[in-house]
Amino acid sequence: MSEPSEGATLPNSDAQRTRMSGEGSCLTAAIEISGPADEDLLRARLARLVARRPALRSVFGSATGHRVLDGGTSAFTRHRVDGAGREARWALAYELARQEATRPFPAGASPLVRAALFTAEADRHLLVVSADQLVCDAWSANLLVEDLLAADLDQASDAYPEVWRGRQEWLDGPDGLAAVGRRRRAVTGAHRAWPVSGRPDDGDPDELVERLLEIDDETTLELRRRVRQAKGSLLAVGAAALALGAVGHVTHSLALTTMFAARETEAEANVVGWLSNDALLVLPPQRGTVLDHLTAIRGEIFAALRDQRVPGERLASALHPQSGDAGLSFALLYLPAQLSGGGQVAMKLGAAEAARAAVSICPTGADVDLFMVEDPPPRADGVRPLLRLGATSTRGRAGTRETERLLSRWGDALAVLAGHDWSTTPMREIASVLASAPGGR
């Protein structure tokens, strides 16, 4: 078979250059299939996906740019999941799916997408589609799934090359430079390292530590009610609870990494590619009531959204200068139902039914990555909670014990916030209640 020919050559973004020097994680989307899994159909759909999405055919040969090839064939593998009991096999299928997100693509590979089908029983399968984080974000994962599940699809390629060039030209033009200036002024002096000490484990310092925590539905419903009353956002509540759980009473501004999809036009909305940015939010000192504090965080979120095209990499030097051992840095990623898979409905995939089940989270480079997922995929027993929290770090950064403690304290802080009147309760009182709880700092 002849080598695919070369197409467009595009400049790398700040985020791509950063990720090329990192650990090379993938973003994965999982699709649950009920009924017979037609392997020939899946291979054909994967080939159609590659043909339609130019970003997936990219080759990254240098830090400055990447080439988009005119063709290529993606890997497709099938695995039988063994084990005693249906639930155990299904749980193992999800564990294998999670491992797919940590298996990087080889340097210089193309296409940067692959699929693995895990068969837990004759009529129950999990299809895991993995794309390199250099060319796929959470928004793009939705598009990948839609392409795979659509019976009829326009074969025309999306506008990735044009959109990508436009993004880079904007960033280096007057409007982009003005946006960078605004965000740098907003984050100046905030502390990236929070006053939290890691507890590194023995063993491989790069080994990933990942933990999950489900918030009980009663607490989640109460938080949603209070968010509606306050005209706030669950991201702001999650950020405030994280600071409370990790630090307690916050007396100076803290920098928190998050991510925005940054799809501002119809053309961008239909493009598969890494168009998201690692954005820096500033959590202000805890003054006034809970509502005062959440309103301040909400204002910071809207200010960051205004300039969501600005890469966090261009803001880092404006943060408070600190030594490398001053504490831990944090990232908080929030996936609402429309991105988590919870809002998806079943579609036909040949003779079977299929539905989006989950999307993985790519690490941001922070010491601790935390995520909050609304309407997440069901557990192996079929129960679907309303809200799931997660935390990832490495043995050499936060370590297992500190990762578990931080996750637990984050959940405790959300429960405390759910149980108090936001309009009258001072933030200092919330911090005091949390500090007096078992496991408080």
CSV table of C-alpha atoms in Angstrom, one decimal:
chain,number,residue,atom,x,y,z
A,1,MET,CA,0.0,0.0,0.0
A,2,SER,CA,1.4,3.4,-1.0
A,3,GLU,CA,2.2,6.1,1.6
A,4,PRO,CA,-0.5,8.8,2.0
A,5,SER,CA,0.4,12.1,0.3
A,6,GLU,CA,1.0,15.3,2.2
A,7,GLY,CA,-1.7,17.9,2.5
A,8,ALA,CA,-1.7,21.2,4.5
A,9,THR,CA,1.1,22.3,6.8
A,10,LEU,CA,-0.1,24.1,9.9
A,11,PRO,CA,1.6,25.9,12.9
A,12,ASN,CA,1.4,24.3,16.3
A,13,SER,CA,-0.5,26.1,19.0
A,14,ASP,CA,0.9,26.9,22.5
A,15,ALA,CA,-1.1,23.9,23.9
A,16,GLN,CA,0.2,21.5,21.3
A,17,ARG,CA,3.8,22.5,21.9
A,18,THR,CA,3.3,22.0,25.6
A,19,ARG,CA,1.6,18.6,25.2
A,20,MET,CA,4.3,17.4,22.8
A,21,SER,CA,6.8,17.6,25.7
A,22,GLY,CA,4.4,15.9,28.1
A,23,GLU,CA,3.2,12.4,28.8
A,24,GLY,CA,1.2,11.9,25.6
A,25,SER,CA,-2.2,11.0,27.0
A,26,CYS,CA,-5.2,10.3,24.7
A,27,LEU,CA,-8.8,11.5,24.9
A,28,THR,CA,-11.2,8.6,24.8
A,29,ALA,CA,-14.9,8.4,24.1
A,30,ALA,CA,-16.7,5.2,25.1
A,31,ILE,CA,-19.8,3.8,23.3
A,32,GLU,CA,-22.0,1.1,24.9
A,33,ILE,CA,-23.4,-1.3,22.3
A,34,SER,CA,-26.3,-3.6,23.0
A,35,GLY,CA,-26.9,-6.4,20.5
A,36,PRO,CA,-24.6,-7.8,17.8
A,37,ALA,CA,-21.4,-5.8,17.2
A,38,ASP,CA,-20.8,-5.7,13.4
A,39,GLU,CA,-17.0,-5.5,13.1
A,40,ASP,CA,-17.0,-4.8,9.4
A,41,LEU,CA,-19.5,-1.9,9.9
A,42,LEU,CA,-17.3,-0.5,12.7
A,43,ARG,CA,-14.2,-0.6,10.6
A,44,ALA,CA,-16.0,1.2,7.8
A,45,ARG,CA,-17.3,3.9,10.1
A,46,LEU,CA,-13.8,4.4,11.5
A,47,ALA,CA,-12.4,4.8,8.0
A,48,ARG,CA,-15.2,7.3,7.1
A,49,LEU,CA,-14.3,9.2,10.3
A,50,VAL,CA,-10.7,9.5,9.3
A,51,ALA,CA,-11.5,10.6,5.8
A,52,ARG,CA,-13.9,13.3,7.0
A,53,ARG,CA,-11.7,14.8,9.9
A,54,PRO,CA,-8.4,16.3,8.7
A,55,ALA,CA,-7.0,16.9,12.2
A,56,LEU,CA,-7.0,13.1,12.8
A,57,ARG,CA,-4.6,12.7,9.9
A,58,SER,CA,-2.0,15.0,11.3
A,59,VAL,CA,1.7,14.2,11.7
A,60,PHE,CA,3.6,16.0,14.4
A,61,GLY,CA,7.3,16.0,13.4
A,62,SER,CA,8.5,19.1,15.1
A,63,ALA,CA,7.5,21.6,17.8
A,64,THR,CA,6.7,24.3,15.3
A,65,GLY,CA,4.2,22.7,13.0
A,66,HIS,CA,2.2,19.7,11.9
A,67,ARG,CA,1.3,18.2,8.5
A,68,VAL,CA,-2.2,17.0,7.5
A,69,LEU,CA,-2.0,13.9,5.3
A,70,ASP,CA,-4.5,13.1,2.6
A,71,GLY,CA,-5.2,9.6,3.8
A,72,GLY,CA,-4.5,6.8,6.2
A,73,THR,CA,-5.9,3.7,8.0
A,74,SER,CA,-6.6,3.6,11.7
A,75,ALA,CA,-6.0,0.6,14.0
A,76,PHE,CA,-9.1,-1.4,15.1
A,77,THR,CA,-8.8,-4.2,17.7
A,78,ARG,CA,-11.3,-6.5,19.3
A,79,HIS,CA,-10.9,-8.0,22.8
A,80,ARG,CA,-12.9,-10.7,24.7
A,81,VAL,CA,-13.3,-9.7,28.4
A,82,ASP,CA,-13.1,-12.8,30.7
A,83,GLY,CA,-14.3,-13.0,34.2
A,84,ALA,CA,-16.9,-14.5,36.6
A,85,GLY,CA,-20.2,-12.6,36.5
A,86,ARG,CA,-21.7,-10.1,34.1
A,87,GLU,CA,-21.0,-7.1,36.4
A,88,ALA,CA,-17.4,-8.1,36.9
A,89,ARG,CA,-16.8,-8.4,33.2
A,90,TRP,CA,-18.5,-5.1,32.5
A,91,ALA,CA,-16.4,-3.3,35.2
A,92,LEU,CA,-13.3,-4.8,33.7
A,93,ALA,CA,-14.3,-3.5,30.3
A,94,TYR,CA,-14.5,0.0,31.7
A,95,GLU,CA,-11.1,-0.5,33.4
A,96,LEU,CA,-9.6,-1.5,30.1
A,97,ALA,CA,-11.2,1.5,28.5
A,98,ARG,CA,-9.6,3.7,31.1
A,99,GLN,CA,-6.2,2.2,30.3
A,100,GLU,CA,-6.7,3.1,26.7
A,101,ALA,CA,-6.5,6.8,27.7
A,102,THR,CA,-3.0,6.3,29.1
A,103,ARG,CA,-1.6,4.5,26.0
A,104,PRO,CA,0.1,7.2,23.9
A,105,PHE,CA,0.3,7.1,20.1
A,106,PRO,CA,3.9,6.5,18.8
A,107,ALA,CA,5.8,9.6,17.8
A,108,GLY,CA,5.1,10.6,14.2
A,109,ALA,CA,2.0,8.3,14.0
A,110,SER,CA,-0.9,9.0,11.7
A,111,PRO,CA,-3.9,8.8,11.8
A,112,LEU,CA,-4.1,9.9,15.5
A,113,VAL,CA,-7.2,7.9,16.2
A,114,ARG,CA,-7.9,4.2,17.0
A,115,ALA,CA,-10.7,2.0,18.2
A,116,ALA,CA,-10.9,-1.0,20.5
A,117,LEU,CA,-14.0,-3.1,21.0
A,118,PHE,CA,-14.3,-4.9,24.3
A,119,THR,CA,-16.9,-7.7,24.3
A,120,ALA,CA,-18.1,-8.5,27.8
A,121,GLU,CA,-20.9,-10.9,26.6
A,122,ALA,CA,-22.5,-11.8,23.3
A,123,ASP,CA,-24.9,-8.8,23.3
A,124,ARG,CA,-23.0,-6.3,25.4
A,125,HIS,CA,-19.9,-4.4,24.2
A,126,LEU,CA,-17.9,-1.3,24.9
A,127,LEU,CA,-16.4,0.5,21.9
A,128,VAL,CA,-13.5,2.8,22.9
A,129,VAL,CA,-12.4,5.5,20.4
A,130,SER,CA,-9.1,7.1,21.4
A,131,ALA,CA,-7.6,10.2,19.8
A,132,ASP,CA,-4.3,11.9,20.6
A,133,GLN,CA,-4.8,15.0,22.8
A,134,LEU,CA,-2.9,17.0,20.2
A,135,VAL,CA,-5.9,16.8,17.8
A,136,CYS,CA,-9.0,16.1,20.0
A,137,ASP,CA,-10.7,17.9,22.9
A,138,ALA,CA,-13.9,17.0,24.8
A,139,TRP,CA,-16.1,18.9,22.2
A,140,SER,CA,-14.4,17.0,19.4
A,141,ALA,CA,-15.1,13.7,21.2
A,142,ASN,CA,-18.8,14.4,20.8
A,143,LEU,CA,-18.3,14.9,17.1
A,144,LEU,CA,-16.3,11.6,16.8
A,145,VAL,CA,-19.2,9.7,18.4
A,146,GLU,CA,-21.8,11.4,16.2
A,147,ASP,CA,-19.8,10.5,13.1
A,148,LEU,CA,-19.5,6.9,14.2
A,149,LEU,CA,-23.2,6.5,15.0
A,150,ALA,CA,-24.6,8.3,12.0
A,151,ALA,CA,-25.9,5.9,9.3
A,152,ASP,CA,-25.8,8.6,6.6
A,153,LEU,CA,-23.2,11.3,6.7
A,154,ASP,CA,-21.9,14.1,4.5
A,155,GLN,CA,-18.4,12.9,3.4
A,156,ALA,CA,-17.1,16.4,3.0
A,157,SER,CA,-14.1,17.2,5.2
A,158,ASP,CA,-14.5,19.8,8.0
A,159,ALA,CA,-12.7,23.1,7.9
A,160,TYR,CA,-9.9,22.3,10.3
A,161,PRO,CA,-7.0,23.8,8.3
A,162,GLU,CA,-8.9,27.1,7.7
A,163,VAL,CA,-10.2,27.3,11.3
A,164,TRP,CA,-6.8,26.5,12.7
A,165,ARG,CA,-4.9,29.1,10.7
A,166,GLY,CA,-7.5,31.7,11.6
A,167,ARG,CA,-7.1,30.9,15.3
A,168,GLN,CA,-3.3,31.4,15.2
A,169,GLU,CA,-3.6,34.6,13.1
A,170,TRP,CA,-6.1,36.0,15.6
A,171,LEU,CA,-3.9,35.2,18.6
A,172,ASP,CA,-0.9,37.0,17.1
A,173,GLY,CA,-3.0,39.9,15.8
A,174,PRO,CA,-4.1,43.1,17.6
A,175,ASP,CA,-7.3,41.6,19.0
A,176,GLY,CA,-5.5,38.5,20.3
A,177,LEU,CA,-2.7,40.6,21.9
A,178,ALA,CA,-5.3,42.8,23.6
A,179,ALA,CA,-7.1,39.7,25.0
A,180,VAL,CA,-3.8,38.3,26.3
A,181,GLY,CA,-3.1,41.7,28.0
A,182,ARG,CA,-6.5,41.7,29.7
A,183,ARG,CA,-6.0,38.2,31.0
A,184,ARG,CA,-2.5,38.8,32.2
A,185,ARG,CA,-3.7,41.8,34.2
A,186,ALA,CA,-6.5,39.7,35.7
A,187,VAL,CA,-4.2,36.9,36.9
A,188,THR,CA,-1.2,39.0,38.0
A,189,GLY,CA,-0.1,38.0,41.5
A,190,ALA,CA,-2.3,35.0,41.9
A,191,HIS,CA,-0.6,32.0,43.5
A,192,ARG,CA,-0.3,28.9,41.2
A,193,ALA,CA,1.0,26.8,44.1
A,194,TRP,CA,-1.6,26.3,46.8
A,195,PRO,CA,-0.3,25.9,50.4
A,196,VAL,CA,-0.9,22.1,50.3
A,197,SER,CA,1.9,19.6,50.9
A,198,GLY,CA,2.0,16.4,48.8
A,199,ARG,CA,2.8,13.0,50.3
A,200,PRO,CA,4.8,11.2,47.6
A,201,ASP,CA,4.6,7.4,47.5
A,202,ASP,CA,7.4,4.9,47.2
A,203,GLY,CA,7.8,3.3,43.7
A,204,ASP,CA,7.5,4.8,40.3
A,205,PRO,CA,7.0,8.6,40.7
A,206,ASP,CA,5.3,8.9,37.3
A,207,GLU,CA,2.7,6.2,38.0
A,208,LEU,CA,-0.8,7.6,37.8
A,209,VAL,CA,-3.1,7.8,40.9
A,210,GLU,CA,-6.8,8.1,40.1
A,211,ARG,CA,-9.7,8.1,42.5
A,212,LEU,CA,-13.5,8.6,42.2
A,213,LEU,CA,-16.1,9.8,44.6
A,214,GLU,CA,-19.9,9.9,44.1
A,215,ILE,CA,-21.9,12.7,45.7
A,216,ASP,CA,-25.2,11.5,47.1
A,217,ASP,CA,-28.1,12.6,45.0
A,218,GLU,CA,-29.8,14.5,47.8
A,219,THR,CA,-26.7,16.8,48.2
A,220,THR,CA,-26.5,17.3,44.4
A,221,LEU,CA,-30.2,18.2,44.1
A,222,GLU,CA,-29.8,20.7,46.9
A,223,LEU,CA,-26.7,22.2,45.3
A,224,ARG,CA,-28.6,22.5,42.0
A,225,ARG,CA,-31.5,24.3,43.8
A,226,ARG,CA,-29.2,26.8,45.4
A,227,VAL,CA,-27.3,27.4,42.2
A,228,ARG,CA,-30.6,28.2,40.4
A,229,GLN,CA,-31.6,30.6,43.2
A,230,ALA,CA,-28.3,32.3,43.1
A,231,LYS,CA,-28.2,32.4,39.3
A,232,GLY,CA,-24.7,31.0,39.7
A,233,SER,CA,-22.9,28.0,38.2
A,234,LEU,CA,-21.9,24.6,39.4
A,235,LEU,CA,-18.3,25.3,38.3
A,236,ALA,CA,-18.1,28.3,40.6
A,237,VAL,CA,-19.5,26.1,43.5
A,238,GLY,CA,-17.0,23.3,42.7
A,239,ALA,CA,-14.1,25.8,42.7
A,240,ALA,CA,-15.1,27.3,46.0
A,241,ALA,CA,-15.5,23.9,47.6
A,242,LEU,CA,-12.2,22.8,46.3
A,243,ALA,CA,-10.4,25.7,47.9
A,244,LEU,CA,-12.3,25.2,51.1
A,245,GLY,CA,-11.4,21.5,51.2
A,246,ALA,CA,-7.8,21.9,50.2
A,247,VAL,CA,-6.8,25.1,52.0
A,248,GLY,CA,-9.6,26.1,54.4
A,249,HIS,CA,-9.9,29.9,54.8
A,250,VAL,CA,-8.2,31.5,51.8
A,251,THR,CA,-6.5,34.8,52.5
A,252,HIS,CA,-4.9,35.4,49.0
A,253,SER,CA,-5.8,34.8,45.4
A,254,LEU,CA,-5.3,31.3,44.1
A,255,ALA,CA,-4.8,30.4,40.4
A,256,LEU,CA,-6.8,27.4,39.2
A,257,THR,CA,-6.5,25.8,35.8
A,258,THR,CA,-9.7,24.9,34.0
A,259,MET,CA,-10.7,24.4,30.3
A,260,PHE,CA,-13.1,26.0,27.9
A,261,ALA,CA,-14.3,24.5,24.6
A,262,ALA,CA,-13.9,27.9,22.9
A,263,ARG,CA,-16.2,27.1,20.0
A,264,GLU,CA,-17.4,30.6,18.9
A,265,THR,CA,-18.6,30.1,15.3
A,266,GLU,CA,-20.6,27.5,13.4
A,267,ALA,CA,-17.5,26.5,11.5
A,268,GLU,CA,-15.5,25.9,14.7
A,269,ALA,CA,-18.5,24.0,16.2
A,270,ASN,CA,-18.2,21.4,13.4
A,271,VAL,CA,-14.4,20.9,13.6
A,272,VAL,CA,-12.6,18.1,15.2
A,273,GLY,CA,-9.3,19.5,16.7
A,274,TRP,CA,-7.7,20.7,19.9
A,275,LEU,CA,-9.5,24.1,20.0
A,276,SER,CA,-9.8,24.2,23.8
A,277,ASN,CA,-7.5,26.1,26.0
A,278,ASP,CA,-6.1,25.5,29.5
A,279,ALA,CA,-7.5,28.7,31.1
A,280,LEU,CA,-6.4,30.3,34.3
A,281,LEU,CA,-9.1,31.4,36.8
A,282,VAL,CA,-8.4,33.4,39.9
A,283,LEU,CA,-10.2,32.4,43.1
A,284,PRO,CA,-10.3,35.6,45.2
A,285,PRO,CA,-9.8,35.7,49.0
A,286,GLN,CA,-12.8,34.4,50.9
A,287,ARG,CA,-14.7,37.6,52.0
A,288,GLY,CA,-18.3,38.2,52.8
A,289,THR,CA,-21.0,35.6,52.5
A,290,VAL,CA,-21.0,32.4,50.5
A,291,LEU,CA,-23.1,34.2,47.9
A,292,ASP,CA,-20.6,37.1,47.8
A,293,HIS,CA,-17.7,34.7,47.2
A,294,LEU,CA,-19.5,32.7,44.6
A,295,THR,CA,-20.6,35.8,42.7
A,296,ALA,CA,-17.0,37.0,42.6
A,297,ILE,CA,-15.9,33.6,41.2
A,298,ARG,CA,-18.7,33.6,38.7
A,299,GLY,CA,-17.5,37.1,37.5
A,300,GLU,CA,-14.0,35.7,37.1
A,301,ILE,CA,-15.4,32.8,35.0
A,302,PHE,CA,-17.3,35.1,32.7
A,303,ALA,CA,-14.2,37.3,32.3
A,304,ALA,CA,-12.2,34.3,31.4
A,305,LEU,CA,-14.9,33.1,29.0
A,306,ARG,CA,-14.8,36.5,27.2
A,307,ASP,CA,-11.1,35.7,26.4
A,308,GLN,CA,-11.4,32.0,26.2
A,309,ARG,CA,-9.2,31.8,23.1
A,310,VAL,CA,-6.2,33.0,25.2
A,311,PRO,CA,-3.9,30.0,26.1
A,312,GLY,CA,-3.0,29.7,29.7
A,313,GLU,CA,0.6,29.2,28.6
A,314,ARG,CA,0.8,32.9,27.8
A,315,LEU,CA,-0.3,33.9,31.3
A,316,ALA,CA,1.9,31.8,33.5
A,317,SER,CA,4.7,34.3,33.9
A,318,ALA,CA,2.2,36.8,35.4
A,319,LEU,CA,1.5,34.6,38.4
A,320,HIS,CA,3.1,35.1,41.8
A,321,PRO,CA,6.7,33.9,41.7
A,322,GLN,CA,7.1,30.8,43.9
A,323,SER,CA,9.7,28.1,44.4
A,324,GLY,CA,8.9,24.6,43.1
A,325,ASP,CA,8.3,23.2,46.5
A,326,ALA,CA,5.9,25.9,47.7
A,327,GLY,CA,2.8,23.6,47.4
A,328,LEU,CA,0.6,21.9,44.8
A,329,SER,CA,-1.0,23.3,41.7
A,330,PHE,CA,-4.6,22.4,40.8
A,331,ALA,CA,-6.8,22.0,37.8
A,332,LEU,CA,-10.6,21.7,37.9
A,333,LEU,CA,-12.5,20.4,34.8
A,334,TYR,CA,-16.3,20.5,34.8
A,335,LEU,CA,-18.2,18.3,32.3
A,336,PRO,CA,-22.0,19.1,32.2
A,337,ALA,CA,-24.4,16.4,31.0
A,338,GLN,CA,-24.1,17.3,27.4
A,339,LEU,CA,-20.4,16.5,27.4
A,340,SER,CA,-20.3,13.7,29.9
A,341,GLY,CA,-22.5,11.3,27.9
A,342,GLY,CA,-25.4,11.5,30.4
A,343,GLY,CA,-27.6,13.4,28.0
A,344,GLN,CA,-27.2,11.0,25.1
A,345,VAL,CA,-29.9,8.8,23.7
A,346,ALA,CA,-29.5,5.4,22.1
A,347,MET,CA,-29.1,5.2,18.3
A,348,LYS,CA,-28.9,2.3,15.9
A,349,LEU,CA,-25.6,0.9,14.9
A,350,GLY,CA,-26.5,-1.7,12.3
A,351,ALA,CA,-28.7,-4.2,14.1
A,352,ALA,CA,-27.5,-3.1,17.5
A,353,GLU,CA,-28.3,-0.1,19.8
A,354,ALA,CA,-25.5,2.2,20.8
A,355,ALA,CA,-25.2,5.2,23.2
A,356,ARG,CA,-22.3,7.5,24.2
A,357,ALA,CA,-21.2,6.4,27.7
A,358,ALA,CA,-18.2,8.5,28.8
A,359,VAL,CA,-15.3,10.7,27.8
A,360,SER,CA,-11.9,10.7,29.5
A,361,ILE,CA,-10.1,13.7,30.9
A,362,CYS,CA,-6.7,14.7,29.6
A,363,PRO,CA,-4.2,15.9,32.2
A,364,THR,CA,-3.4,19.6,32.2
A,365,GLY,CA,0.1,19.5,33.7
A,366,ALA,CA,-1.1,20.6,37.1
A,367,ASP,CA,0.1,18.6,40.1
A,368,VAL,CA,-3.5,17.5,40.8
A,369,ASP,CA,-6.3,17.3,38.1
A,370,LEU,CA,-9.8,17.2,39.5
A,371,PHE,CA,-13.0,16.7,37.5
A,372,MET,CA,-16.7,17.1,38.3
A,373,VAL,CA,-19.0,15.2,36.0
A,374,GLU,CA,-22.8,15.7,35.9
A,375,ASP,CA,-24.9,12.7,35.0
A,376,PRO,CA,-21.9,10.4,34.5
A,377,PRO,CA,-22.0,6.9,33.0
A,378,PRO,CA,-23.6,4.3,35.2
A,379,ARG,CA,-21.6,2.1,37.5
A,380,ALA,CA,-21.3,-1.6,36.7
A,381,ASP,CA,-24.5,-2.3,38.8
A,382,GLY,CA,-26.4,0.1,36.5
A,383,VAL,CA,-26.9,2.9,39.0
A,384,ARG,CA,-26.2,6.4,37.6
A,385,PRO,CA,-25.4,9.1,40.2
A,386,LEU,CA,-26.2,12.7,39.5
A,387,LEU,CA,-22.7,13.9,40.3
A,388,ARG,CA,-19.3,12.2,40.3
A,389,LEU,CA,-16.0,13.7,41.4
A,390,GLY,CA,-12.6,12.5,40.4
A,391,ALA,CA,-8.9,13.2,41.2
A,392,THR,CA,-5.7,12.2,39.4
A,393,SER,CA,-2.1,12.8,40.3
A,394,THR,CA,1.1,10.8,40.3
A,395,ARG,CA,2.9,8.9,43.1
A,396,GLY,CA,5.7,11.5,42.9
A,397,ARG,CA,3.5,14.6,43.1
A,398,ALA,CA,0.5,14.5,45.5
A,399,GLY,CA,0.8,10.8,46.1
A,400,THR,CA,-2.0,8.3,46.9
A,401,ARG,CA,-2.9,9.4,50.4
A,402,GLU,CA,-3.0,13.1,49.6
A,403,THR,CA,-5.0,12.6,46.4
A,404,GLU,CA,-7.6,10.6,48.4
A,405,ARG,CA,-7.7,13.1,51.2
A,406,LEU,CA,-8.2,16.0,48.8
A,407,LEU,CA,-11.0,14.3,47.0
A,408,SER,CA,-12.7,13.4,50.3
A,409,ARG,CA,-12.4,17.0,51.6
A,410,TRP,CA,-13.7,18.4,48.3
A,411,GLY,CA,-16.8,16.2,48.7
A,412,ASP,CA,-17.2,17.3,52.4
A,413,ALA,CA,-17.0,20.9,51.4
A,414,LEU,CA,-19.8,20.5,48.8
A,415,ALA,CA,-22.0,18.8,51.4
A,416,VAL,CA,-21.3,21.7,53.9
A,417,LEU,CA,-22.2,24.3,51.2
A,418,ALA,CA,-25.4,22.4,50.3
A,419,GLY,CA,-26.5,22.6,54.0
A,420,HIS,CA,-26.1,26.4,54.5
A,421,ASP,CA,-28.0,29.5,53.4
A,422,TRP,CA,-25.6,31.2,50.9
A,423,SER,CA,-27.1,34.7,51.2
A,424,THR,CA,-26.5,34.9,55.0
A,425,THR,CA,-23.7,32.5,55.9
A,426,PRO,CA,-20.2,34.1,56.0
A,427,MET,CA,-17.4,32.2,54.1
A,428,ARG,CA,-15.3,32.2,57.3
A,429,GLU,CA,-18.1,30.2,59.1
A,430,ILE,CA,-18.2,27.6,56.3
A,431,ALA,CA,-14.4,27.2,56.6
A,432,SER,CA,-14.7,26.8,60.4
A,433,VAL,CA,-17.5,24.1,60.0
A,434,LEU,CA,-15.4,22.2,57.6
A,435,ALA,CA,-12.2,22.5,59.7
A,436,SER,CA,-14.1,21.0,62.7
A,437,ALA,CA,-15.4,18.0,60.7
A,438,PRO,CA,-13.5,14.7,60.9
A,439,GLY,CA,-10.4,14.9,58.9
A,440,GLY,CA,-10.3,18.7,58.9
A,441,ARG,CA,-7.0,20.5,58.6
